């Protein structure tokens, strides 16, 4: 074999050896990537360490907890604002039955007066027994126009029984009339001027009444009298709304009356008179609808 062929074979074997060594080193480098560590969680010794570990910044659990708390904090003002608006709306919202305001009023008043005593003209005389029973019932119906103007109708009946010694008498009267009242509700500044928003409602007006009374008396003979009156009443008063549909009323009436009387005992007689009267009506109960 010549020197050239030997040299060629030597170079080929050397090249093959280098290639095999490189391949083995490459495969070894791919297989070995350094030391491996097992991710074993640390053992929790007590609750303090557990709380400290969960509050460590960067941990996923703490991030989730922080995000939840942030969301809760961010949503709490909106929730409180919504609840506050709901409560405010509930306070200012007009109840369904009062959306159109009051339209009807029924006012009831009544009183009973009982008197018992004795009457004598001289100290040494025997006193005459005196006894009287008087009761009165009154009904007023009113219809509200725009909450403030109220046309009214009034009907009243009264009866009085008097007994003085041998005298026994009974008086009955029936009256009716119509008029106009004006209401002035006192409401807070942030409320509309409506009666159902007010506690106090002053009122005033004019009422014209007609009254017919019949008197029967017995002493030595029977006597009767019939009295007809026309009364013009100026009314001033106030309502207190104790409940949404119930009010307590007080009023003063100043009236001018003109009447004619016809009496009959053993003969007939009659007359006319005029008078001024003031009445204080301290208690009346109204139902408002």
Short mmCIF file of C-alpha atoms in Angstrom, two decimals:
data_model
loop_
_atom_site.label_atom_id
_atom_site.label_comp_id
_atom_site.label_asym_id
_atom_site.label_seq_id
_atom_site.Cartn_x
_atom_site.Cartn_y
_atom_site.Cartn_z
CA UNK A 1 0.00 0.00 0.00
CA UNK A 2 1.31 3.37 -0.88
CA UNK A 3 1.95 6.20 1.52
CA UNK A 4 -0.92 8.30 0.06
CA UNK A 5 -3.52 5.56 0.69
CA UNK A 6 -2.36 5.09 4.28
CA UNK A 7 -2.55 8.80 4.97
CA UNK A 8 -6.09 8.90 3.48
CA UNK A 9 -7.29 5.99 5.65
CA UNK A 10 -5.76 7.58 8.75
CA UNK A 11 -7.59 10.86 8.12
CA UNK A 12 -10.94 9.10 7.53
CA UNK A 13 -10.67 7.11 10.76
CA UNK A 14 -9.71 10.24 12.67
CA UNK A 15 -12.72 12.10 11.25
CA UNK A 16 -15.08 9.25 12.15
CA UNK A 17 -13.71 9.12 15.69
CA UNK A 18 -14.26 12.89 16.14
CA UNK A 19 -17.80 12.63 14.79
CA UNK A 20 -18.68 9.79 17.18
CA UNK A 21 -17.24 11.67 20.15
CA UNK A 22 -19.25 14.81 19.26
CA UNK A 23 -22.46 12.83 18.92
CA UNK A 24 -21.95 11.17 22.30
CA UNK A 25 -21.25 14.52 24.00
CA UNK A 26 -24.37 16.12 22.39
CA UNK A 27 -26.63 13.30 23.54
CA UNK A 28 -25.19 13.45 27.04
CA UNK A 29 -25.81 17.24 27.19
CA UNK A 30 -29.42 16.78 26.12
CA UNK A 31 -30.02 14.10 28.70
CA UNK A 32 -28.47 15.98 31.60
CA UNK A 33 -30.00 19.41 32.32
CA UNK A 34 -28.69 19.92 35.79
CA UNK A 35 -29.83 18.81 39.23
CA UNK A 36 -33.63 18.30 39.78
CA UNK A 37 -35.46 19.50 42.92
CA UNK A 38 -38.82 18.27 44.22
CA UNK A 39 -41.42 20.99 44.96
CA UNK A 40 -42.45 19.79 48.40
CA UNK A 41 -44.60 22.32 50.38
CA UNK A 42 -43.16 23.33 53.74
CA UNK A 43 -44.68 21.86 56.88
CA UNK A 44 -46.81 24.42 58.75
CA UNK A 45 -45.75 24.55 62.38
CA UNK A 46 -48.56 26.79 63.81
CA UNK A 47 -51.36 29.13 62.86
CA UNK A 48 -49.14 32.22 62.95
CA UNK A 49 -46.80 30.74 60.31
CA UNK A 50 -49.87 29.75 58.26
CA UNK A 51 -51.22 33.29 58.37
CA UNK A 52 -47.78 34.69 57.55
CA UNK A 53 -47.38 32.29 54.63
CA UNK A 54 -50.83 33.12 53.23
CA UNK A 55 -50.18 36.84 53.54
CA UNK A 56 -46.84 36.63 51.72
CA UNK A 57 -46.93 38.98 48.71
CA UNK A 58 -46.81 37.24 45.40
CA UNK A 59 -48.47 34.01 46.49
CA UNK A 60 -51.47 33.04 44.32
CA UNK A 61 -53.82 32.56 47.27
CA UNK A 62 -52.99 36.00 48.66
CA UNK A 63 -53.49 37.51 45.24
CA UNK A 64 -56.92 35.87 44.97
CA UNK A 65 -57.81 37.02 48.50
CA UNK A 66 -56.59 40.53 47.78
CA UNK A 67 -58.57 40.67 44.55
CA UNK A 68 -61.71 39.48 46.36
CA UNK A 69 -61.30 42.03 49.14
CA UNK A 70 -60.62 44.77 46.59
CA UNK A 71 -63.75 43.80 44.70
CA UNK A 72 -65.73 43.81 47.94
CA UNK A 73 -64.38 47.23 48.90
CA UNK A 74 -65.05 48.54 45.43
CA UNK A 75 -68.61 47.23 45.41
CA UNK A 76 -69.59 48.28 48.94
CA UNK A 77 -69.98 52.04 48.16
CA UNK A 78 -72.15 51.22 45.17
CA UNK A 79 -74.23 48.83 47.26
CA UNK A 80 -74.62 51.37 50.06
CA UNK A 81 -75.48 54.08 47.56
CA UNK A 82 -78.12 51.87 45.94
CA UNK A 83 -79.61 50.95 49.33
CA UNK A 84 -79.62 54.61 50.37
CA UNK A 85 -81.38 55.62 47.17
CA UNK A 86 -83.93 52.84 47.72
CA UNK A 87 -84.60 53.99 51.30
CA UNK A 88 -84.85 57.62 50.20
CA UNK A 89 -87.24 56.66 47.40
CA UNK A 90 -89.32 54.65 49.86
CA UNK A 91 -89.52 57.64 52.21
CA UNK A 92 -90.45 60.18 49.54
CA UNK A 93 -92.71 57.97 47.46
CA UNK A 94 -96.39 58.78 47.87
CA UNK A 95 -98.53 55.82 48.93
CA UNK A 96 -100.73 54.51 46.16
CA UNK A 97 -103.96 55.45 47.95
CA UNK A 98 -102.77 59.07 48.28
CA UNK A 99 -101.49 59.61 44.73
CA UNK A 100 -104.49 61.78 43.90
CA UNK A 101 -104.66 63.33 47.39
CA UNK A 102 -107.65 63.49 49.70
CA UNK A 103 -111.03 63.91 48.09
CA UNK A 104 -113.60 63.24 50.83
CA UNK A 105 -113.94 64.22 54.48
CA UNK A 106 -116.46 63.03 57.04
CA UNK A 107 -116.45 65.04 60.27
CA UNK A 108 -118.30 63.73 63.33
CA UNK A 109 -118.96 65.76 66.47
CA UNK A 110 -121.21 65.07 69.42
CA UNK A 111 -121.70 66.11 73.00
CA UNK A 112 -123.87 65.22 75.98
CA UNK A 113 -124.74 67.68 78.79
CA UNK A 114 -126.40 66.55 82.00
CA UNK A 115 -127.46 69.00 84.74
CA UNK A 116 -129.03 68.25 88.12
CA UNK A 117 -129.67 70.82 90.87
CA UNK A 118 -132.24 72.76 92.92
CA UNK A 119 -133.78 76.22 92.55
CA UNK A 120 -135.44 78.41 95.23
CA UNK A 121 -136.30 82.10 95.46
CA UNK A 122 -135.90 82.53 99.28
CA UNK A 123 -133.60 80.81 101.75
CA UNK A 124 -136.48 79.41 103.82
CA UNK A 125 -138.27 77.88 100.82
CA UNK A 126 -138.03 74.32 99.71
CA UNK A 127 -135.97 74.12 96.57
CA UNK A 128 -137.43 73.00 93.29
CA UNK A 129 -135.54 70.13 91.76
CA UNK A 130 -133.99 70.87 88.40
CA UNK A 131 -132.80 68.33 85.88
CA UNK A 132 -131.86 68.58 82.23
CA UNK A 133 -130.32 66.35 79.62
CA UNK A 134 -129.01 67.80 76.38
CA UNK A 135 -127.26 65.95 73.56
CA UNK A 136 -126.24 66.94 70.06
CA UNK A 137 -124.90 65.04 67.02
CA UNK A 138 -123.43 66.65 63.92
CA UNK A 139 -122.14 65.37 60.59
CA UNK A 140 -120.20 67.37 58.01
CA UNK A 141 -119.31 66.09 54.57
CA UNK A 142 -116.67 67.90 52.52
CA UNK A 143 -115.28 67.38 49.03
CA UNK A 144 -111.73 68.64 48.39
CA UNK A 145 -111.01 70.65 45.26
CA UNK A 146 -107.23 70.76 44.59
CA UNK A 147 -106.51 70.01 48.27
CA UNK A 148 -107.26 73.57 49.42
CA UNK A 149 -110.87 74.48 48.62
CA UNK A 150 -113.54 72.33 50.26
CA UNK A 151 -117.29 72.75 49.74
CA UNK A 152 -119.11 71.31 52.77
CA UNK A 153 -122.60 70.23 53.80
CA UNK A 154 -123.58 70.09 57.47
CA UNK A 155 -126.47 68.28 59.16
CA UNK A 156 -127.12 68.41 62.94
CA UNK A 157 -129.73 67.20 65.39
CA UNK A 158 -130.10 68.08 69.07
CA UNK A 159 -132.58 67.34 71.81
CA UNK A 160 -132.97 68.81 75.29
CA UNK A 161 -135.17 67.67 78.16
CA UNK A 162 -135.80 70.03 81.06
CA UNK A 163 -137.63 69.34 84.29
CA UNK A 164 -138.07 72.07 86.89
CA UNK A 165 -140.52 71.30 89.70
CA UNK A 166 -143.80 70.46 88.01
CA UNK A 167 -142.68 71.78 84.64
CA UNK A 168 -141.56 69.19 82.11
CA UNK A 169 -140.41 70.37 78.70
CA UNK A 170 -138.69 68.97 75.64
CA UNK A 171 -136.90 70.86 72.89
CA UNK A 172 -135.82 69.37 69.57
CA UNK A 173 -133.93 71.08 66.80
CA UNK A 174 -132.77 70.13 63.34
CA UNK A 175 -130.34 72.21 61.32
CA UNK A 176 -128.66 71.96 57.95
CA UNK A 177 -126.51 74.17 55.78
CA UNK A 178 -123.73 74.51 53.23
CA UNK A 179 -120.57 76.52 52.91
CA UNK A 180 -116.97 76.70 51.77
CA UNK A 181 -113.77 75.98 53.71
CA UNK A 182 -110.17 76.84 52.78
CA UNK A 183 -107.28 74.62 53.95
CA UNK A 184 -103.68 75.77 54.42
CA UNK A 185 -101.43 72.70 55.00
CA UNK A 186 -98.16 73.33 56.87
CA UNK A 187 -95.53 71.03 55.26
CA UNK A 188 -91.70 70.80 55.39
CA UNK A 189 -89.69 72.77 52.83
CA UNK A 190 -88.72 69.65 50.84
CA UNK A 191 -92.32 68.43 50.46
CA UNK A 192 -95.05 69.53 48.05
CA UNK A 193 -97.96 71.42 49.57
CA UNK A 194 -100.29 68.47 50.00
CA UNK A 195 -102.47 67.67 52.99
CA UNK A 196 -101.12 64.14 53.47
CA UNK A 197 -97.60 65.57 53.98
CA UNK A 198 -98.78 67.93 56.75
CA UNK A 199 -99.35 67.45 60.46
CA UNK A 200 -101.20 70.72 61.04
CA UNK A 201 -103.78 72.09 58.62
CA UNK A 202 -105.33 75.44 59.60
CA UNK A 203 -108.63 76.17 57.91
CA UNK A 204 -111.30 78.83 57.73
CA UNK A 205 -114.46 79.61 55.83
CA UNK A 206 -118.09 80.58 55.76
CA UNK A 207 -121.14 78.44 56.50
CA UNK A 208 -124.82 79.35 56.19
CA UNK A 209 -127.20 77.32 58.36
CA UNK A 210 -130.94 77.01 58.75
CA UNK A 211 -132.34 75.71 62.03
CA UNK A 212 -135.86 74.67 62.99
CA UNK A 213 -136.64 73.93 66.65
CA UNK A 214 -139.83 72.73 68.34
CA UNK A 215 -140.50 73.19 72.07
CA UNK A 216 -143.19 71.37 74.07
CA UNK A 217 -143.91 72.22 77.71
CA UNK A 218 -146.43 71.15 80.33
CA UNK A 219 -147.34 73.04 83.48
CA UNK A 220 -150.93 74.06 84.12
CA UNK A 221 -151.58 73.79 80.38
CA UNK A 222 -149.76 72.58 77.32
CA UNK A 223 -147.73 75.08 75.34
CA UNK A 224 -145.80 74.74 72.12
CA UNK A 225 -143.48 77.00 70.21
CA UNK A 226 -141.75 76.81 66.87
CA UNK A 227 -138.56 78.73 66.20
CA UNK A 228 -136.94 79.20 62.78
CA UNK A 229 -133.44 80.65 62.52
CA UNK A 230 -131.06 81.61 59.74
CA UNK A 231 -127.41 81.65 60.85
CA UNK A 232 -124.33 82.95 59.06
CA UNK A 233 -121.20 81.33 60.57
CA UNK A 234 -117.62 82.49 60.24
CA UNK A 235 -115.37 79.50 61.02
CA UNK A 236 -111.70 79.45 62.05
CA UNK A 237 -109.96 76.26 63.16
CA UNK A 238 -107.17 73.72 62.72
CA UNK A 239 -106.78 70.04 61.96
CA UNK A 240 -104.13 67.76 63.45
CA UNK A 241 -103.49 64.66 61.33
CA UNK A 242 -102.79 62.05 63.99
CA UNK A 243 -102.86 59.29 61.33
CA UNK A 244 -102.80 59.39 57.50
CA UNK A 245 -106.61 59.13 57.31
CA UNK A 246 -107.67 60.50 60.71
CA UNK A 247 -107.54 64.09 61.96
CA UNK A 248 -108.59 65.82 65.17
CA UNK A 249 -110.33 69.15 64.63
CA UNK A 250 -110.90 72.22 66.78
CA UNK A 251 -112.75 75.32 65.65
CA UNK A 252 -114.46 78.54 66.73
CA UNK A 253 -117.71 79.75 65.17
CA UNK A 254 -118.93 83.31 65.25
CA UNK A 255 -122.51 83.50 64.01
CA UNK A 256 -125.18 86.07 63.44
CA UNK A 257 -128.71 84.68 63.84
CA UNK A 258 -132.08 86.04 62.86
CA UNK A 259 -135.13 84.06 63.99
CA UNK A 260 -138.90 84.16 64.10
CA UNK A 261 -140.96 82.48 66.84
CA UNK A 262 -144.56 81.35 66.95
CA UNK A 263 -145.95 80.22 70.36
CA UNK A 264 -149.26 78.82 71.45
CA UNK A 265 -150.59 78.38 75.00
CA UNK A 266 -154.16 79.64 75.60
CA UNK A 267 -153.72 82.06 72.73
CA UNK A 268 -151.30 82.63 69.86
CA UNK A 269 -148.37 84.95 69.92
CA UNK A 270 -145.16 85.45 68.02
CA UNK A 271 -142.10 87.59 67.57
CA UNK A 272 -138.74 88.06 65.90
CA UNK A 273 -135.24 88.48 67.28
CA UNK A 274 -131.64 88.70 66.16
CA UNK A 275 -128.52 87.73 68.12
CA UNK A 276 -124.81 87.06 67.88
CA UNK A 277 -123.35 83.80 69.17
CA UNK A 278 -119.82 82.40 69.62
CA UNK A 279 -119.26 78.65 69.78
CA UNK A 280 -116.01 76.84 70.66
CA UNK A 281 -115.91 73.31 69.30
CA UNK A 282 -112.82 71.81 70.86
CA UNK A 283 -112.99 68.25 69.57
CA UNK A 284 -114.13 66.76 66.28
CA UNK A 285 -113.01 63.59 64.51
CA UNK A 286 -112.51 63.52 60.74
CA UNK A 287 -112.03 60.60 58.34
CA UNK A 288 -110.18 61.56 55.15
CA UNK A 289 -110.21 59.53 51.94
#
